[in-house]
Every structure is written in C-alpha cells, then in structure tokens.
C-alpha cells in the first residue's frame, strides 16, 4: 500500500513574514500576539489588509503550535478610518471585484470564528471602528478611551458588515438599533457596563494584562483549552451562519446602487461629527 503524503500547515516563519505589512506577529510559549498596524503605527484601513486578514486567520488556525491568540492594535488607536479607500464609487467597481469584496467580507469574520480553534483574546488599544475583530474573541479587554460604534448608517450605508451583528448579539436588538441609528460612541466604561468587554485598563497595562490572561489560559490541558473555546465560540458561529450573509448582502446591494458614493458622504459625516461624541 502506498503511503499517503499529507500536506502540512504553513509554518509560523512563513506566514508571519507573509502578512507582516498588515499584521505583526510574535509567539512565545504557544501564545501568539497578532498586532494590526500600518507602517509600524496605528492601523489605517485599506483593502489590501482587509483581504489579508481572512487568509491570515486560516494560516494561524492551521498551525498546531498556536495555543492562544491575542489580537491587538498599534499605538494609541485601534483603527484609523480612511475615506480615500472609497475613491472609486462601489457601483463603478467591476462586477468581479464586487463579488470578491462580498466573499472577502464574509471570510474576514467567518475565518476568525470557524478556522481558529484556540482561545482568543481581543485587546482594543484605543479609539477606532471595526472593533468586531476584538469583540468576537473569547475575552475582550480595552483601554479607557476605546470606543465601540458603527458609523455606517450616519454615512448613508446599511450596517451589514459585522459591527451591528456583534452588537445585536452582545447588548440586545433594541440597544443595538439605537447605537446603529445614532452612531453614538460607546466608550470603555460604557462598553464594560453593557457587557461588550470584560475589563477596562490604562493603555500601558492593556497588553501585559492580555498576556497575563493568555498565560492563565495556558495552564489548562490542551484538550480543555480547545474544547472550551469550541463551546464559548458556538454562539458566534450560530450568529454568523444565521445572519451575516443576510446583513452583508443588504449593505452591499445598497452600495451597488449608490450614485453619490461613500467618499462624499463620509466627508460630510466627518464635518457633522466634529465637536460631538460621535467620533
């Protein structure tokens, strides 16, 4: 009988180098720290990173040397939105690019939840949108000045790419609707009160605390860690299967028929938001 040759997972040295432009990875004693960044500073949103994330989650999840994952940001901001990514109206994108964007947006969250079978910790290091990458983790901690908000509706787009979905699951449909329509900022303490995060810390204590939690998790047997994560993440799997495709399709349909374009509306929105608490 001919022995079957199995294709093994990508090695840490290879995928950490592959994604280093968007994600800086450090691993110690089975704990993997994944840090969002742009040029070594706070991450500024771009489509290349948006695409890379979903592939990175797959590679990370297939590496048996990863036992706990920490997702965090760089500098004093979690994410900086860049309206210039919408220089070309979505309705003017080629049909194939629109389809790719749909699939990539689905996989960004699906791969985080379905491909990674180890405990996860999200450490939100400051203000910025798209905190769902951190709130989908098993444990989420944040700085005092972090904010959790969904700006889609204020920008004239249905909130369908995952931010609202995570809020609906965590704080309930009624509260999530209020924050979706108003775009109101949820600061660190309010996020703690609402149950979005588990701890709020000064920035200098955030990452040490994430590592402390990861090291605590590592004390349990490997099977206990993996199977506990499976139980803990199951509600997210159910939510993504039930609603993510539905919500994303609504958002992207509206974007595809939008004649004004997101860039102009985002610029108007920035002007309206100056000086109030919706940042």
Coordinates of N, CA, C and O in Angstrom, one line a residue, residues 116-242:
X116 N -10.2 29.2 13.6 CA -9.3 29.2 14.8 C -10.0 28.5 15.9 O -11.1 28.9 16.4
X117 N -9.4 27.4 16.4 CA -9.9 26.5 17.4 C -9.2 26.7 18.7 O -9.2 25.7 19.5
X118 N -8.6 27.8 19.0 CA -7.9 28.0 20.2 C -8.5 29.2 20.9 O -9.2 30.1 20.3
X119 N -8.3 29.4 22.2 CA -8.8 30.6 22.9 C -8.3 31.8 22.3 O -7.1 31.9 21.9
X120 N -9.1 32.9 22.3 CA -8.7 34.2 21.7 C -9.0 35.3 22.7 O -9.9 35.3 23.5
X121 N -8.1 36.3 22.6 CA -8.2 37.5 23.5 C -8.1 38.7 22.6 O -7.2 38.9 21.9
X122 N -9.1 39.6 22.6 CA -9.1 40.8 21.9 C -8.7 42.0 22.9 O -9.3 42.1 24.0
X123 N -7.7 42.8 22.5 CA -7.2 43.9 23.3 C -7.3 45.1 22.5 O -6.4 45.4 21.7
X124 N -8.4 45.9 22.7 CA -8.6 47.1 22.0 C -7.8 48.3 22.6 O -8.1 48.7 23.7
X125 N -6.8 48.7 21.9 CA -5.8 49.7 22.4 C -6.2 51.1 22.3 O -5.3 52.0 22.6
X126 N -7.4 51.4 21.8 CA -7.7 52.8 21.7 C -8.9 53.0 20.8 O -9.6 52.0 20.4
X127 N -9.3 54.2 20.4 CA -10.4 54.5 19.5 C -10.3 53.9 18.2 O -9.2 53.7 17.7
X128 N -11.4 53.7 17.5 CA -11.4 53.2 16.1 C -12.6 52.2 15.9 O -13.1 51.6 16.8
X129 N -13.0 52.2 14.6 CA -14.1 51.4 14.3 C -13.7 49.9 14.0 O -12.5 49.6 14.2
X130 N -14.6 49.1 13.6 CA -14.4 47.7 13.3 C -13.8 46.9 14.5 O -12.9 46.1 14.4
X131 N -14.4 47.2 15.7 CA -13.9 46.5 16.9 C -14.5 45.1 16.9 O -14.2 44.3 17.9
X132 N -15.2 44.7 15.9 CA -15.8 43.3 15.9 C -14.7 42.3 15.9 O -14.8 41.1 16.4
X133 N -13.5 42.6 15.3 CA -12.4 41.7 15.3 C -12.0 41.3 16.8 O -11.5 40.2 17.0
X134 N -12.1 42.3 17.7 CA -11.8 42.0 19.1 C -13.0 41.5 19.9 O -12.8 40.6 20.7
X135 N -14.2 42.0 19.6 CA -15.3 41.5 20.4 C -15.7 40.1 20.0 O -16.4 39.4 20.8
X136 N -15.3 39.6 18.9 CA -15.6 38.2 18.5 C -14.7 37.2 19.2 O -14.9 36.0 19.2
X137 N -13.6 37.8 19.9 CA -12.7 36.9 20.7 C -13.4 36.4 21.9 O -14.4 37.0 22.4
X138 N -12.9 35.4 22.5 CA -13.5 34.8 23.7 C -13.5 35.8 24.9 O -14.5 35.9 25.6
X139 N -12.4 36.5 25.1 CA -12.3 37.6 26.1 C -11.9 38.8 25.4 O -11.0 38.8 24.5
X140 N -12.5 39.9 25.8 CA -12.2 41.2 25.2 C -11.9 42.2 26.3 O -12.7 42.4 27.2
X141 N -10.8 42.9 26.2 CA -10.4 44.0 27.1 C -10.1 45.2 26.3 O -9.9 45.1 25.1
X142 N -10.2 46.4 27.0 CA -9.9 47.6 26.2 C -9.4 48.7 27.1 O -9.4 48.6 28.3
X143 N -8.9 49.8 26.4 CA -8.4 50.9 27.2 C -9.6 51.8 27.5 O -10.7 51.6 27.0
X144 N -9.4 52.8 28.4 CA -10.4 53.6 28.9 C -11.0 54.5 27.7 O -12.2 54.9 27.7
X145 N -10.1 54.9 26.8 CA -10.6 55.8 25.7 C -11.0 55.0 24.4 O -11.2 55.6 23.4
X146 N -11.1 53.7 24.5 CA -11.6 52.9 23.4 C -13.0 53.3 23.1 O -13.7 53.9 23.9
X147 N -13.4 53.2 21.8 CA -14.8 53.4 21.5 C -15.3 52.3 20.6 O -14.6 51.7 19.8
X148 N -16.6 52.0 20.8 CA -17.2 51.0 20.0 C -18.5 51.6 19.4 O -19.4 52.1 20.1
X149 N -18.4 51.7 18.1 CA -19.5 52.4 17.4 C -19.6 51.9 15.9 O -18.6 51.4 15.4
X150 N -20.8 52.1 15.4 CA -21.0 51.7 14.0 C -21.4 52.9 13.2 O -22.5 53.4 13.3
X151 N -20.5 53.4 12.3 CA -20.8 54.7 11.6 C -21.5 54.5 10.3 O -21.8 55.5 9.6
X152 N -21.9 53.3 9.9 CA -22.5 53.0 8.6 C -23.7 53.9 8.3 O -23.8 54.5 7.3
X153 N -24.7 53.8 9.2 CA -26.0 54.5 9.0 C -25.7 56.0 8.8 O -26.3 56.6 7.9
X154 N -24.9 56.6 9.7 CA -24.6 58.0 9.6 C -24.0 58.3 8.2 O -24.1 59.4 7.7
X155 N -23.2 57.4 7.7 CA -22.6 57.6 6.4 C -23.4 57.2 5.2 O -22.9 57.2 4.1
X156 N -24.7 56.8 5.5 CA -25.6 56.6 4.4 C -25.5 55.2 3.9 O -25.9 54.9 2.7
X157 N -25.1 54.2 4.7 CA -25.0 52.8 4.2 C -25.6 51.9 5.3 O -25.4 52.1 6.5
X158 N -26.4 50.9 4.9 CA -26.9 49.9 5.9 C -25.8 49.3 6.7 O -24.7 48.9 6.1
X159 N -26.0 49.0 8.0 CA -24.9 48.5 8.8 C -24.9 46.9 8.7 O -25.4 46.2 9.6
X160 N -24.2 46.4 7.7 CA -24.3 45.0 7.4 C -23.0 44.2 7.4 O -23.0 43.0 7.1
X161 N -21.8 44.8 7.8 CA -20.6 44.1 7.6 C -20.1 43.4 8.8 O -18.9 42.9 8.9
X162 N -20.9 43.4 9.9 CA -20.4 42.7 11.1 C -20.5 43.5 12.4 O -20.6 42.9 13.5
X163 N -20.3 44.8 12.3 CA -20.3 45.6 13.5 C -21.6 45.5 14.3 O -21.7 45.3 15.5
X164 N -22.7 45.7 13.5 CA -24.0 45.7 14.1 C -24.4 44.3 14.6 O -25.0 44.1 15.7
X165 N -24.0 43.3 13.8 CA -24.3 41.9 14.2 C -23.7 41.6 15.5 O -24.4 40.9 16.4
X166 N -22.5 42.0 15.8 CA -21.9 41.7 17.1 C -22.5 42.5 18.2 O -22.7 41.9 19.3
X167 N -22.9 43.7 17.9 CA -23.6 44.5 18.9 C -25.0 43.9 19.3 O -25.4 43.8 20.4
X168 N -25.7 43.4 18.2 CA -27.0 42.8 18.5 C -26.9 41.5 19.4 O -27.7 41.3 20.3
X169 N -25.8 40.8 19.2 CA -25.6 39.6 19.9 C -25.2 39.9 21.4 O -25.5 39.1 22.3
X170 N -24.5 41.0 21.6 CA -23.9 41.3 22.9 C -24.8 42.1 23.8 O -25.0 41.9 25.0
X171 N -25.5 43.1 23.2 CA -26.2 44.0 24.0 C -27.7 44.0 23.8 O -28.5 44.7 24.4
X172 N -28.2 43.2 22.8 CA -29.6 43.1 22.5 C -30.0 43.9 21.3 O -29.4 44.9 21.0
X173 N -31.1 43.6 20.7 CA -31.6 44.2 19.5 C -32.0 45.7 19.7 O -31.7 46.5 18.8
X174 N -32.6 46.0 20.8 CA -33.1 47.3 21.0 C -32.0 48.3 21.2 O -31.9 49.4 20.5
X175 N -31.0 48.0 22.1 CA -29.9 48.9 22.3 C -29.0 49.0 21.0 O -28.5 50.0 20.7
X176 N -28.8 47.8 20.3 CA -28.0 47.9 19.1 C -28.7 48.7 18.0 O -27.9 49.5 17.3
X177 N -30.0 48.7 18.0 CA -30.7 49.6 17.0 C -30.4 51.1 17.3 O -30.2 51.9 16.4
X178 N -30.4 51.4 18.6 CA -30.2 52.8 19.0 C -28.8 53.2 18.6 O -28.6 54.3 18.0
X179 N -27.8 52.4 18.9 CA -26.4 52.8 18.5 C -26.2 52.7 17.0 O -25.4 53.5 16.5
X180 N -26.9 51.9 16.3 CA -26.8 51.9 14.8 C -27.3 53.1 14.2 O -26.7 53.7 13.3
X181 N -28.5 53.6 14.6 CA -29.1 54.8 14.0 C -28.4 56.1 14.4 O -28.3 57.0 13.6
X182 N -27.9 56.1 15.7 CA -27.3 57.3 16.2 C -25.8 57.4 15.9 O -25.2 58.5 15.9
X183 N -25.1 56.2 15.8 CA -23.7 56.2 15.6 C -23.0 56.6 16.9 O -21.8 57.0 16.9
X184 N -23.7 56.6 18.0 CA -23.2 57.2 19.3 C -22.0 56.3 19.7 O -22.0 55.1 19.7
X185 N -21.0 57.0 20.3 CA -19.8 56.4 20.8 C -20.1 55.6 22.1 O -20.8 56.1 23.0
X186 N -19.6 54.4 22.2 CA -19.6 53.6 23.4 C -18.2 53.6 23.9 O -17.3 52.9 23.4
X187 N -17.9 54.3 25.0 CA -16.5 54.4 25.5 C -16.2 53.1 26.3 O -17.1 52.2 26.5
X188 N -15.0 53.0 26.8 CA -14.6 51.8 27.5 C -15.5 51.5 28.7 O -15.9 50.3 28.9
X189 N -15.8 52.5 29.6 CA -16.6 52.2 30.7 C -18.0 51.8 30.4 O -18.6 50.8 30.9
X190 N -18.6 52.4 29.4 CA -19.9 52.1 28.9 C -19.9 50.7 28.3 O -20.8 49.9 28.5
X191 N -18.8 50.3 27.5 CA -18.7 49.0 27.0 C -18.7 47.9 28.1 O -19.2 46.9 27.9
X192 N -18.0 48.3 29.2 CA -17.9 47.3 30.3 C -19.3 47.2 30.9 O -19.8 46.1 31.2
X193 N -20.0 48.3 31.1 CA -21.4 48.3 31.7 C -22.3 47.5 30.8 O -23.2 46.8 31.3
X194 N -22.2 47.6 29.5 CA -23.1 46.9 28.6 C -22.7 45.4 28.4 O -23.5 44.7 27.8
X195 N -21.6 45.0 28.8 CA -21.2 43.7 28.6 C -20.4 43.4 27.3 O -20.3 42.2 26.9
X196 N -19.9 44.5 26.7 CA -19.1 44.3 25.4 C -17.7 43.8 25.7 O -17.1 43.1 25.0
X197 N -17.2 44.3 26.8 CA -15.8 43.9 27.2 C -15.9 43.4 28.7 O -16.8 43.6 29.4
X198 N -14.8 42.8 29.1 CA -14.7 42.2 30.4 C -13.9 43.1 31.4 O -14.1 43.0 32.6
X199 N -12.9 43.9 30.8 CA -12.1 44.7 31.7 C -11.7 46.0 30.9 O -11.6 46.0 29.7
X200 N -11.6 47.1 31.7 CA -11.1 48.3 31.1 C -9.8 48.7 31.9 O -9.8 48.7 33.1
X201 N -8.8 49.0 31.1 CA -7.5 49.3 31.7 C -6.8 50.5 31.1 O -7.1 50.9 30.0
X202 N -5.9 51.1 31.9 CA -5.0 52.1 31.2 C -4.2 51.5 30.1 O -3.9 50.3 30.1
X203 N -3.9 52.3 29.1 CA -3.2 51.7 27.9 C -1.9 50.9 28.2 O -1.7 49.9 27.7
X204 N -1.1 51.5 29.2 CA 0.1 50.8 29.4 C 0.0 49.4 30.1 O 0.9 48.6 30.1
X205 N -1.2 49.2 30.7 CA -1.5 47.9 31.3 C -2.2 46.9 30.4 O -2.4 45.7 30.8
X206 N -2.7 47.4 29.3 CA -3.6 46.6 28.4 C -2.9 45.3 27.9 O -3.4 44.2 28.2
X207 N -1.8 45.4 27.2 CA -1.1 44.3 26.6 C -0.5 43.3 27.7 O -0.7 42.1 27.6
X208 N 0.1 43.9 28.8 CA 0.5 43.0 29.8 C -0.6 42.1 30.4 O -0.4 41.0 30.7
X209 N -1.8 42.7 30.5 CA -2.9 42.0 31.1 C -3.4 41.0 30.1 O -3.8 39.8 30.5
X210 N -3.4 41.3 28.8 CA -3.7 40.3 27.8 C -2.8 39.1 27.9 O -3.3 37.9 27.8
X211 N -1.5 39.3 28.0 CA -0.6 38.2 28.1 C -0.8 37.4 29.5 O -0.6 36.2 29.5
X212 N -1.1 38.2 30.5 CA -1.4 37.5 31.8 C -2.6 36.6 31.7 O -2.5 35.4 32.1
X213 N -3.6 37.0 31.0 CA -4.8 36.2 30.8 C -4.4 35.0 29.9 O -4.9 33.8 30.2
X214 N -3.6 35.2 28.8 CA -3.2 34.1 28.0 C -2.4 33.1 28.7 O -2.6 31.9 28.5
X215 N -1.5 33.5 29.6 CA -0.7 32.6 30.3 C -1.6 31.8 31.3 O -1.3 30.6 31.6
X216 N -2.6 32.4 31.9 CA -3.5 31.8 32.8 C -4.3 30.7 32.0 O -4.4 29.5 32.5
X217 N -4.7 31.0 30.8 CA -5.5 30.0 30.0 C -4.6 28.8 29.7 O -5.0 27.7 29.6
X218 N -3.3 29.1 29.4 CA -2.4 28.0 29.1 C -2.1 27.0 30.2 O -1.6 25.9 29.9
X219 N -2.6 27.3 31.4 CA -2.3 26.4 32.5 C -3.2 25.1 32.4 O -2.9 24.1 33.0
X220 N -4.3 25.2 31.6 CA -5.2 24.1 31.5 C -4.7 23.1 30.4 O -3.9 23.5 29.6
X221 N -5.1 21.8 30.5 CA -4.7 20.9 29.4 C -5.1 21.4 28.0 O -6.1 22.1 27.9
X222 N -4.4 20.9 27.0 CA -4.6 21.4 25.7 C -6.0 21.0 25.2 O -6.7 21.9 24.6
X223 N -6.5 19.9 25.5 CA -7.8 19.5 25.1 C -8.9 20.4 25.7 O -9.9 20.7 25.1
X224 N -8.7 20.7 27.0 CA -9.6 21.6 27.7 C -9.6 22.9 27.1 O -10.7 23.5 26.9
X225 N -8.5 23.5 26.7 CA -8.5 24.8 26.1 C -9.2 24.8 24.8 O -10.1 25.6 24.5
X226 N -8.9 23.8 23.9 CA -9.5 23.8 22.6 C -11.0 23.6 22.7 O -11.8 24.2 22.0
X227 N -11.5 22.6 23.5 CA -12.9 22.3 23.6 C -13.7 23.4 24.3 O -14.9 23.6 24.0
X228 N -13.0 24.0 25.3 CA -13.7 25.2 25.9 C -13.9 26.3 24.9 O -15.0 26.9 24.9
X229 N -12.9 26.6 24.1 CA -13.1 27.6 23.0 C -14.2 27.2 22.1 O -15.0 28.1 21.7
X230 N -14.4 25.9 21.8 CA -15.4 25.5 20.9 C -16.8 25.8 21.5 O -17.7 26.2 20.8
X231 N -17.0 25.5 22.8 CA -18.2 25.8 23.4 C -18.5 27.3 23.5 O -19.6 27.8 23.2
X232 N -17.4 28.1 23.9 CA -17.6 29.5 24.1 C -17.9 30.3 22.7 O -18.6 31.2 22.7
X233 N -17.3 29.8 21.6 CA -17.4 30.5 20.4 C -18.7 30.0 19.6 O -19.0 30.6 18.6
X234 N -19.4 29.0 20.1 CA -20.5 28.5 19.3 C -21.6 29.5 19.1 O -22.2 29.6 18.0
X235 N -21.9 30.4 20.0 CA -23.0 31.4 19.7 C -22.6 32.3 18.6 O -23.4 32.8 17.8
X236 N -21.3 32.6 18.4 CA -20.8 33.4 17.3 C -21.0 32.7 16.0 O -21.4 33.2 15.0
X237 N -20.7 31.4 16.0 CA -20.9 30.6 14.8 C -22.4 30.6 14.4 O -22.7 30.7 13.2
X238 N -23.2 30.4 15.4 CA -24.7 30.4 15.1 C -25.1 31.8 14.5 O -25.9 31.9 13.6
X239 N -24.6 32.9 15.1 CA -25.0 34.2 14.6 C -24.5 34.5 13.2 O -25.2 35.0 12.4
X240 N -23.3 34.0 12.9 CA -22.7 34.3 11.6 C -23.5 33.5 10.5 O -23.8 34.0 9.5
X241 N -23.8 32.2 10.9 CA -24.5 31.4 9.9 C -25.9 31.9 9.7 O -26.4 32.0 8.5
X242 N -26.5 32.4 10.7 CA -27.9 32.8 10.6 C -28.1 34.2 9.9 O -29.0 34.4 9.1

